[in-house]
C-alpha positions in Angstrom: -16.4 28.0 -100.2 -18.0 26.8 -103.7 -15.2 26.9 -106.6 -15.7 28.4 -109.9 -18.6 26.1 -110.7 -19.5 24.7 -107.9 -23.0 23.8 -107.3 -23.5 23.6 -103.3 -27.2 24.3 -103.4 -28.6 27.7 -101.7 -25.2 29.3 -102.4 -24.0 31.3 -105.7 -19.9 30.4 -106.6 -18.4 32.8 -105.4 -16.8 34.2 -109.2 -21.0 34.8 -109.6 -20.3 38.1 -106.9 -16.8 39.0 -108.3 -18.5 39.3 -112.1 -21.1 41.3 -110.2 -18.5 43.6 -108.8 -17.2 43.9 -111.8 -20.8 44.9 -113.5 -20.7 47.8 -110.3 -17.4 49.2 -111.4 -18.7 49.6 -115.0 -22.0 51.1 -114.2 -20.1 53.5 -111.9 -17.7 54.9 -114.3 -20.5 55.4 -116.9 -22.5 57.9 -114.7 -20.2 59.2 -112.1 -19.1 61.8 -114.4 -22.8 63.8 -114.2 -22.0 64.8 -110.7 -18.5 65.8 -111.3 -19.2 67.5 -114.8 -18.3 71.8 -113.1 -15.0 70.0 -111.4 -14.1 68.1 -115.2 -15.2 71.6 -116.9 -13.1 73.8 -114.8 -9.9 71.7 -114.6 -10.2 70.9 -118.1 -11.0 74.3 -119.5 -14.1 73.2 -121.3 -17.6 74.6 -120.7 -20.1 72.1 -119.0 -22.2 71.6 -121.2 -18.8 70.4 -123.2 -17.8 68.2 -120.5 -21.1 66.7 -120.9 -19.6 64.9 -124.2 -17.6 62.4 -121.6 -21.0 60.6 -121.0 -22.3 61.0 -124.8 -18.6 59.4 -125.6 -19.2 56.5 -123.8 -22.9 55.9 -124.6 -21.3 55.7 -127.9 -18.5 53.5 -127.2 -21.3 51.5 -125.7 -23.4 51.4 -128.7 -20.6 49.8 -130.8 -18.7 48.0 -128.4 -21.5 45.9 -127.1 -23.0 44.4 -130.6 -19.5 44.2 -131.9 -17.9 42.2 -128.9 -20.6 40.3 -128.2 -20.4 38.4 -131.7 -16.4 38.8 -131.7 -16.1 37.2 -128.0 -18.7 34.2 -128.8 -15.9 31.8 -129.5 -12.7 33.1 -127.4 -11.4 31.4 -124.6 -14.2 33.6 -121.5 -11.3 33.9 -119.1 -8.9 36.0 -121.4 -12.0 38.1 -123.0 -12.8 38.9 -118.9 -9.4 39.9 -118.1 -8.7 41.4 -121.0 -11.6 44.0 -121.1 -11.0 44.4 -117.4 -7.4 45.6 -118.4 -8.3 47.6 -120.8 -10.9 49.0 -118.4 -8.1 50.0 -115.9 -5.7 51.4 -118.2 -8.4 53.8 -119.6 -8.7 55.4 -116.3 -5.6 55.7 -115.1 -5.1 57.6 -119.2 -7.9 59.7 -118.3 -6.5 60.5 -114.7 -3.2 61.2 -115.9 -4.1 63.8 -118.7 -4.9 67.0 -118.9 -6.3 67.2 -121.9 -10.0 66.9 -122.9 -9.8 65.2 -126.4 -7.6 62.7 -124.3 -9.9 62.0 -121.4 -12.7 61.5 -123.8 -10.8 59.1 -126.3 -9.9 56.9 -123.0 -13.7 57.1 -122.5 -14.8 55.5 -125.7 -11.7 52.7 -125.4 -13.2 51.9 -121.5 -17.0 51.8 -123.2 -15.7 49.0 -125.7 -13.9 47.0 -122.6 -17.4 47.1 -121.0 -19.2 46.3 -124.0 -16.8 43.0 -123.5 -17.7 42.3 -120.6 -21.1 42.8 -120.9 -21.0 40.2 -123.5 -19.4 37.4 -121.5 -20.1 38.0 -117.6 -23.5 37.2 -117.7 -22.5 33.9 -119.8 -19.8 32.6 -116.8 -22.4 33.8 -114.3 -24.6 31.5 -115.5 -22.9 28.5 -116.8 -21.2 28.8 -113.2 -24.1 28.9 -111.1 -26.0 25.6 -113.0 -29.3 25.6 -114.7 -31.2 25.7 -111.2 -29.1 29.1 -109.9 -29.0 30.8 -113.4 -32.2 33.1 -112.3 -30.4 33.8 -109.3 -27.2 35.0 -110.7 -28.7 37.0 -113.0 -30.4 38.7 -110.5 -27.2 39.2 -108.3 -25.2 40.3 -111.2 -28.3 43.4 -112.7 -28.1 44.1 -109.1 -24.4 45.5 -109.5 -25.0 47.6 -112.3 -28.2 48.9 -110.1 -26.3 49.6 -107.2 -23.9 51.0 -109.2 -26.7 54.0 -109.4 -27.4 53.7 -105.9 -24.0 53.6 -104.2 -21.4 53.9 -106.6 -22.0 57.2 -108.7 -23.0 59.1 -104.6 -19.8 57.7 -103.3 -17.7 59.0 -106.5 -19.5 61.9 -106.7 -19.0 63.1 -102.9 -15.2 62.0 -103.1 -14.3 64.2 -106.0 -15.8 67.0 -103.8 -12.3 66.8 -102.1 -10.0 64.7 -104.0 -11.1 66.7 -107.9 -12.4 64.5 -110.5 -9.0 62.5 -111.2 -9.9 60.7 -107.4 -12.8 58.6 -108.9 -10.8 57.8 -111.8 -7.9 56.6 -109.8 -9.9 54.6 -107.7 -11.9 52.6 -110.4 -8.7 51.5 -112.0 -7.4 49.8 -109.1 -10.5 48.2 -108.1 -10.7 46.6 -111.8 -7.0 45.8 -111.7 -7.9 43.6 -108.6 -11.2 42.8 -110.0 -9.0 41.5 -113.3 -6.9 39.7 -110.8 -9.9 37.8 -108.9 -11.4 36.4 -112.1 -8.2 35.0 -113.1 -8.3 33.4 -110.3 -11.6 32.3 -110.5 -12.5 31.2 -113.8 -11.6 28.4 -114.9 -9.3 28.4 -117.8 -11.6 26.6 -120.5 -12.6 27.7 -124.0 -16.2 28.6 -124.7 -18.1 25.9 -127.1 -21.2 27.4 -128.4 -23.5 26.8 -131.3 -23.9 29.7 -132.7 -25.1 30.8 -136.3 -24.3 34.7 -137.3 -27.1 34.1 -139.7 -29.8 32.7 -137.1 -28.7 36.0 -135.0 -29.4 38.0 -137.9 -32.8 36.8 -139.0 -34.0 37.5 -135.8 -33.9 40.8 -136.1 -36.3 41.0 -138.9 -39.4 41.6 -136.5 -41.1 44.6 -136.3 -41.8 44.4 -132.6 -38.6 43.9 -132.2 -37.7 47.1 -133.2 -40.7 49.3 -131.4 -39.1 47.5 -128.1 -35.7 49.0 -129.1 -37.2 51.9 -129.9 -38.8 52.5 -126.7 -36.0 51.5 -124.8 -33.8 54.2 -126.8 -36.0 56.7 -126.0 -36.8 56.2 -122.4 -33.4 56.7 -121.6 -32.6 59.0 -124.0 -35.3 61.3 -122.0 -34.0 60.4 -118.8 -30.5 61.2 -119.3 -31.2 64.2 -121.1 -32.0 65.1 -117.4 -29.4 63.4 -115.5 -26.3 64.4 -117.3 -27.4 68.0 -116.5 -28.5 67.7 -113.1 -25.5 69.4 -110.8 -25.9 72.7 -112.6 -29.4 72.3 -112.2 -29.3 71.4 -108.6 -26.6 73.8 -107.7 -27.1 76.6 -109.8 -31.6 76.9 -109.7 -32.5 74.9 -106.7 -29.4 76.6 -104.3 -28.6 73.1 -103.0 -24.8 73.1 -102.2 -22.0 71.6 -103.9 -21.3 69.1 -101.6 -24.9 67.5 -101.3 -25.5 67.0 -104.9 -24.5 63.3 -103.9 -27.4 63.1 -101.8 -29.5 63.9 -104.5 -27.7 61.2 -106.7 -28.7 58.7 -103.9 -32.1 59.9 -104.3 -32.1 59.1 -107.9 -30.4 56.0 -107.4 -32.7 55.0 -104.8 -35.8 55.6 -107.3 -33.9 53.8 -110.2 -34.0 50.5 -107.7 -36.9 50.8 -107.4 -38.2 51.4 -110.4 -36.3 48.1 -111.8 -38.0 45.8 -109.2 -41.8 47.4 -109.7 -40.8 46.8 -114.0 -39.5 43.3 -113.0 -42.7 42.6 -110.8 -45.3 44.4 -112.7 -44.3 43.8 -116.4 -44.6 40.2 -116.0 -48.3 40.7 -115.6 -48.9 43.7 -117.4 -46.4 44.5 -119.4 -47.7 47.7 -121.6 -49.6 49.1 -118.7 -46.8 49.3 -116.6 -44.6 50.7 -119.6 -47.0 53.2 -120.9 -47.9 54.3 -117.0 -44.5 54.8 -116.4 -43.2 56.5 -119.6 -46.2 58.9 -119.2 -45.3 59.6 -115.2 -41.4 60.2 -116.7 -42.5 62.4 -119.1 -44.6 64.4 -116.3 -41.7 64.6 -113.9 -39.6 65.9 -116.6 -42.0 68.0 -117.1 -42.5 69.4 -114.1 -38.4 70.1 -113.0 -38.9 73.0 -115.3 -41.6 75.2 -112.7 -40.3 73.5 -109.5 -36.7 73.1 -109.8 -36.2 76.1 -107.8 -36.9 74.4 -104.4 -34.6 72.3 -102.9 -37.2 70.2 -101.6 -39.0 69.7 -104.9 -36.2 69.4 -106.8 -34.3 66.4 -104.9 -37.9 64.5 -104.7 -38.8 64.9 -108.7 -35.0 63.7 -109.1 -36.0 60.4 -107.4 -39.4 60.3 -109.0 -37.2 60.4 -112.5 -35.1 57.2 -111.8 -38.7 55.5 -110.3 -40.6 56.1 -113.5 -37.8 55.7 -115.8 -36.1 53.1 -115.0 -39.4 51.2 -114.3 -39.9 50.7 -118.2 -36.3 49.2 -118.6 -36.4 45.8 -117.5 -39.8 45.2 -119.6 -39.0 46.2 -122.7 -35.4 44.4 -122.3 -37.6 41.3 -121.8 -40.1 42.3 -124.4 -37.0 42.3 -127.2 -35.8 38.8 -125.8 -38.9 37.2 -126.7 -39.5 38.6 -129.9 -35.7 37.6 -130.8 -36.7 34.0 -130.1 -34.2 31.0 -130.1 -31.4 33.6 -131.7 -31.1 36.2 -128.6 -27.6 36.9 -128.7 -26.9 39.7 -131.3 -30.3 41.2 -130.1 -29.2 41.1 -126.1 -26.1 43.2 -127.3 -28.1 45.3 -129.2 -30.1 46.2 -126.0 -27.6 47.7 -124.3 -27.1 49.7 -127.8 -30.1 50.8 -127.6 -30.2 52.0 -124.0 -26.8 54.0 -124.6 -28.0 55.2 -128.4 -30.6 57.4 -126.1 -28.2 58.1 -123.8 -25.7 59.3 -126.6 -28.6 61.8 -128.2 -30.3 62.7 -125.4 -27.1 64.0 -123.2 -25.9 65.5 -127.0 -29.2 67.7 -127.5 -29.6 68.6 -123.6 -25.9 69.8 -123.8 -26.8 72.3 -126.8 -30.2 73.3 -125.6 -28.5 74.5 -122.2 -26.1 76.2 -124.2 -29.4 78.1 -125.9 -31.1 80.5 -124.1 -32.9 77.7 -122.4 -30.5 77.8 -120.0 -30.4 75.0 -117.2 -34.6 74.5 -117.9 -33.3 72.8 -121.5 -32.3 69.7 -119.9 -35.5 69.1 -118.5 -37.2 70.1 -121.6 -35.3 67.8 -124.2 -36.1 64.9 -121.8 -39.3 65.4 -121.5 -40.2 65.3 -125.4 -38.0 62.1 -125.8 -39.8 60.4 -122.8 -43.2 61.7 -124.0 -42.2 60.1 -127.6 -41.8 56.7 -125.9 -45.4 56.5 -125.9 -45.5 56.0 -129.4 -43.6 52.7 -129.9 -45.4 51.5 -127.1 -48.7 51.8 -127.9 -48.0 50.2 -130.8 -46.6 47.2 -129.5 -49.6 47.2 -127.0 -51.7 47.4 -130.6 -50.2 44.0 -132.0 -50.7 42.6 -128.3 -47.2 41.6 -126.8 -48.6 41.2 -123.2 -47.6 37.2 -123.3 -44.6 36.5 -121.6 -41.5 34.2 -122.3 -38.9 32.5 -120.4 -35.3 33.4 -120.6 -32.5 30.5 -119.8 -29.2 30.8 -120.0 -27.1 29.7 -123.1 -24.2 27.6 -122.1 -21.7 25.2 -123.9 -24.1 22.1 -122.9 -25.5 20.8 -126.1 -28.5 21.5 -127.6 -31.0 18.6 -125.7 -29.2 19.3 -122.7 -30.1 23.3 -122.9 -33.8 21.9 -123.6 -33.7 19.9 -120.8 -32.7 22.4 -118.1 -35.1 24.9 -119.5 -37.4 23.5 -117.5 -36.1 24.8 -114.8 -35.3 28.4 -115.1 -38.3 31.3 -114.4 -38.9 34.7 -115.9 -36.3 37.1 -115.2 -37.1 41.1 -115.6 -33.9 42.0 -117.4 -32.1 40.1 -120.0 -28.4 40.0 -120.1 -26.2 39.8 -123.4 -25.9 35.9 -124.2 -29.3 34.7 -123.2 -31.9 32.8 -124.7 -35.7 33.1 -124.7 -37.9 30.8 -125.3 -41.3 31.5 -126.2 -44.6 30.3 -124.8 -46.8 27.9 -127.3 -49.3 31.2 -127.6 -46.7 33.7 -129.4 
């Protein structure tokens, strides 16, 4: 077996899968609660479209945790920041697991969104720097695909076990798996400061570009119109299409499935084609949205538009996370973070206005409804980035604590990756 940053070629070190695990664990807790939003409700004694704040909560613990720790962390010691946030992680579950009251549970929500926003901002660095200049690709790839399977696996598997264990089951089981996660890295990482060159300013020049902006923009609203959806979707499921408590994990896995695959048909296609793809798939979201309202009466119907929601939508993610990269040029790091912001800034509005317009006399169709006019609006920063023509691509290396010439030097090596993590750098081609 590889150590920490060992380099046996054709083989990841093995902390690579462990920060991946961890990324799993994160993007579990952040969804699992839409399928167990009637069991929170009830035990709780909130409505559901109340419960539905536990999600909005941590979108916003999300969009200040990630910026914020990611230019905190840049200089402390990456083994203590890991196990710290993974800590912190843990003891916001077993809070939240332990209480009966609402305002508590959501509280320990926000305090678990900053410990991921933490870790956000320094797993994909170790990931990298461990796996070497020639691997970096690779372990990005491994570690995106935990927070993808999280969607696949993770949120199905919670949702069915707090079918018989209540909602405190999932809770209870995600802090001890980052209590041992917390206890792997320690043993893994290698107990070294992290020496990077970094300049605040530099990170906030960047953001001065318009494009910029129109990529965050669109990658707000994308999910903003997909969650809308999702955070809503047991009621919907149970109550108007008559499928049964207990198989509304199915359907997750049918969403999960189609978010999987959307996020390899962005990462393939929007290399290429970049605002085709985008626009084509924002416009197919918005349609599928669309139609749950008619056709979310039919079991059938309803469990195959849910999949076709996580195809579409999450087909536009990877390419405008890319797109922002590049347009934040040699000063990613600040712009990475805000990413992820952005991403849970639509999650935060959209679940908020889906939760009052099913409180309206919308009923369980408002869901659907919001999210379509927030996926339909993501046309409109898109077409305007496909206006100043932003169909060039970049590369994306990873930063690590080699110095500067050194960084330039393995650059040469690395390939275009569909998502960018916090901490990465992009270099652009001579033709931008």
């Amino acid at each position: 077996m590889p150590s920490a940053s060992g380099t046996t070629t054709g083989k990841l070190p093995f902390v690579v899968w462990v920060l991946a695990a961890g990324t799993f664990l994160m993007g579990t807790t952040e969804f699992v609660v839409a399928g167990l939003l009637p069991e929170l409700a009830g035990d709780l004694g909130v409505s559901v479209s109340h419960a539905g704040l536990l999600i909005t909560a941590f979108a916003i613990g999300m969009i200040v945790g990630a910026p914020t720790m990611a230019m905190a962390t840049l200089r402390l010691p990456q083994r203590q920041t890991l196990i710290l946030a993974l800590s912190v992680f843990c003891l916001g579950h077993l809070v939240a697991a332990l209480s009966t009251s609402f305002t508590v549970v959501l509280l320990a929500r926000v305090v678990t969104a900053l410990a991921t926003g933490a870790f956000w901002s320094v797993g994909f660095v170790v990931a990298t720097a461990a796996a070497g200049p020639h691997q970096a690709t690779r372990a990005t790839g491994v570690m995106i695909g935990g927070l993808t399977l999280a969607n696949v696996v993770g949120v199905p598997i919670g949702s069915f076990a707090g079918q018989f264990t209540g909602w405190r089951g999932p809770f209870w089981a995600l802090a001890v798996l980052s209590g041992l996660a917390a206890l792997f890295i320690g043993r893994f990482i290698p107990a070294q400061g992290q020496r990077v060159e970094v300049s605040v300013r530099a990170e906030v020049r960047a953001l001065r570009q318009g494009r910029l902006w129109l990529a965050l923009g669109a990658a707000m609203l994308i999910m903003g119109g997909v969650l809308a959806t999702y955070t809503y979707v047991s009621p919907l499921l149970t109550d108007r299409a008559g499928i049964p408590a207990g198989a509304v994990p199915l359907a997750l896995i049918a969403f999960g499935v189609g978010a999987l695959g959307g996020t390899a048909i962005g990462g393939r296609l929007g290399d290429r084609r970049p605002m085709v793809t985008t626009i084509t798939a924002a416009a197919a979201t918005a349609l599928v949205l669309l139609l749950l309202i008619p056709l979310s009466g039919n079991p059938a119907t309803a469990t195959l538009l849910v999949f076709l929601m996580g195809l579409t939508g999450f087909t536009v993610n990877p390419v405008v996370t890319a797109l922002a990269m590049r347009f934040a040029g040699d000063a990613p790091t600040l712009t990475s973070a805000l990413t992820t912001s952005a991403f849970n800034t639509g999650i935060a509005a959209g679940s908020a206005i889906a939760g009052t317009a099913l409180d309206s006399s919308l009923g369980l169709t408002g869901p659907p409804l919001v999210g379509t006019v927030i996926a339909a609006l993501t046309l409109l920063p898109l077409m305007a980035l496909a206006v100043h023509g932003s169909s060039r691509t970049g590369r994306i290396v990873a930063r690590s604590s080699a110095p500067t010439q050194r960084r330039r030097d393995a650059a040469r090596h690395t390939a275009s990756v569909p998502v960018a993590p916090p901490h990465f750098c992009t270099r652009r081609d001579n033709t931008t």
